[in-house]
């Protein structure tokens, strides 16, 4: 069973940077896609970024493109989200998720980590 544990969220000032992490366990993830999603208060959860574990290919939401970078560390089974030039609009609970490459739906989720960007 896949387990995902996020960490690293905190309060940062606008314009600042933050890196959050997701430790994955329970499987070999070479056939998985790992994603970051976020949910702001009163809003629906939205896609942020994803990475294909096997080849490292990435894809980003337009709202974060050029500011956020998703990466993975194979040895540590960890996925990172480096967030730069943070804006108050980036304030949200950030969730790590996983799905098999051929699956449409992300079926494993972490509990989330809170990122708050002050103006």
Short mmCIF file of C-alpha atoms in Angstrom, two decimals:
data_model
loop_
_atom_site.label_atom_id
_atom_site.label_comp_id
_atom_site.label_asym_id
_atom_site.label_seq_id
_atom_site.Cartn_x
_atom_site.Cartn_y
_atom_site.Cartn_z
CA UNK A 1 0.00 0.00 0.00
CA UNK A 2 1.32 3.41 -0.99
CA UNK A 3 1.99 5.86 1.80
CA UNK A 4 2.77 9.51 1.19
CA UNK A 5 3.92 11.91 3.88
CA UNK A 6 4.36 15.59 3.14
CA UNK A 7 6.45 18.03 5.14
CA UNK A 8 8.05 21.44 4.96
CA UNK A 9 5.08 23.74 4.79
CA UNK A 10 5.29 26.98 6.75
CA UNK A 11 4.61 30.71 6.75
CA UNK A 12 6.72 32.66 4.27
CA UNK A 13 6.69 36.22 2.96
CA UNK A 14 5.62 37.08 -0.56
CA UNK A 15 8.54 36.84 -2.94
CA UNK A 16 10.19 34.18 -0.82
CA UNK A 17 11.01 30.55 -1.52
CA UNK A 18 10.12 27.26 0.08
CA UNK A 19 10.73 23.59 -0.64
CA UNK A 20 8.22 21.00 0.44
CA UNK A 21 8.80 17.26 0.44
CA UNK A 22 6.85 14.06 0.02
CA UNK A 23 8.30 10.77 1.22
CA UNK A 24 6.78 7.82 -0.60
CA UNK A 25 6.79 4.25 0.66
CA UNK A 26 5.07 0.94 0.22
CA UNK A 27 5.96 0.23 -3.39
CA UNK A 28 8.56 0.59 -6.07
CA UNK A 29 7.60 3.78 -7.83
CA UNK A 30 9.32 3.32 -11.17
CA UNK A 31 5.92 2.84 -12.81
CA UNK A 32 4.28 5.79 -11.09
CA UNK A 33 3.47 9.42 -11.67
CA UNK A 34 3.79 11.67 -8.63
CA UNK A 35 1.79 14.85 -8.40
CA UNK A 36 1.41 17.91 -6.25
CA UNK A 37 -2.02 19.43 -5.76
CA UNK A 38 -3.21 22.28 -3.58
CA UNK A 39 -6.41 23.45 -1.98
CA UNK A 40 -7.00 26.97 -0.78
CA UNK A 41 -9.76 27.82 1.72
CA UNK A 42 -13.14 27.82 0.02
CA UNK A 43 -11.74 26.55 -3.26
CA UNK A 44 -11.53 23.22 -5.01
CA UNK A 45 -8.33 21.22 -5.02
CA UNK A 46 -6.24 22.03 -8.09
CA UNK A 47 -3.35 20.44 -9.92
CA UNK A 48 0.06 22.05 -9.45
CA UNK A 49 2.71 19.81 -10.99
CA UNK A 50 3.57 16.21 -11.77
CA UNK A 51 6.62 14.12 -12.49
CA UNK A 52 6.98 10.72 -14.12
CA UNK A 53 9.18 8.78 -11.76
CA UNK A 54 10.94 6.68 -14.38
CA UNK A 55 12.17 9.42 -16.71
CA UNK A 56 11.72 12.59 -14.69
CA UNK A 57 9.50 14.31 -17.22
CA UNK A 58 7.47 17.10 -15.69
CA UNK A 59 4.33 19.12 -16.30
CA UNK A 60 3.06 22.26 -14.55
CA UNK A 61 -0.08 24.25 -14.13
CA UNK A 62 0.13 27.59 -15.90
CA UNK A 63 -0.25 29.41 -12.59
CA UNK A 64 3.07 28.05 -11.29
CA UNK A 65 5.07 27.54 -14.47
CA UNK A 66 8.44 29.24 -14.23
CA UNK A 67 8.18 29.61 -10.44
CA UNK A 68 7.80 26.03 -9.15
CA UNK A 69 9.98 23.01 -9.86
CA UNK A 70 9.07 19.41 -9.13
CA UNK A 71 11.83 16.84 -8.74
CA UNK A 72 12.45 13.42 -7.26
CA UNK A 73 15.23 11.68 -5.43
CA UNK A 74 15.28 8.00 -6.30
CA UNK A 75 17.54 7.00 -3.43
CA UNK A 76 15.35 8.71 -0.85
CA UNK A 77 12.00 7.90 -2.51
CA UNK A 78 11.17 11.56 -2.09
CA UNK A 79 9.45 14.06 -4.33
CA UNK A 80 10.10 17.76 -3.88
CA UNK A 81 8.33 20.93 -4.86
CA UNK A 82 10.62 23.94 -4.97
CA UNK A 83 8.52 27.10 -4.87
CA UNK A 84 10.04 30.46 -5.75
CA UNK A 85 8.60 33.96 -6.09
CA UNK A 86 5.75 32.94 -3.83
CA UNK A 87 2.53 34.94 -3.89
CA UNK A 88 -0.30 35.18 -1.38
CA UNK A 89 -2.42 33.35 -3.98
CA UNK A 90 -0.15 30.32 -3.45
CA UNK A 91 -1.47 29.94 0.09
CA UNK A 92 -3.02 26.50 0.38
CA UNK A 93 -2.70 23.02 1.77
CA UNK A 94 -0.37 21.17 -0.58
CA UNK A 95 -1.00 17.48 -1.17
CA UNK A 96 1.23 14.82 -2.65
CA UNK A 97 -0.46 12.19 -4.79
CA UNK A 98 0.51 9.10 -6.75
CA UNK A 99 -0.91 7.05 -9.60
CA UNK A 100 0.29 4.35 -11.92
CA UNK A 101 1.45 5.68 -15.26
CA UNK A 102 -1.50 4.20 -17.15
CA UNK A 103 -4.08 5.22 -14.59
CA UNK A 104 -6.22 8.31 -15.05
CA UNK A 105 -6.92 8.86 -11.38
CA UNK A 106 -4.51 9.66 -8.58
CA UNK A 107 -5.49 7.04 -6.03
CA UNK A 108 -2.99 7.61 -3.23
CA UNK A 109 -2.86 10.84 -1.28
CA UNK A 110 -0.95 12.30 1.61
CA UNK A 111 -2.48 14.35 4.38
CA UNK A 112 -1.09 17.64 3.16
CA UNK A 113 1.18 20.38 4.40
CA UNK A 114 0.12 23.99 4.94
CA UNK A 115 1.87 26.73 3.00
CA UNK A 116 0.95 30.29 3.92
CA UNK A 117 2.32 33.27 2.02
CA UNK A 118 1.95 36.63 3.72
CA UNK A 119 1.76 39.89 1.79
#
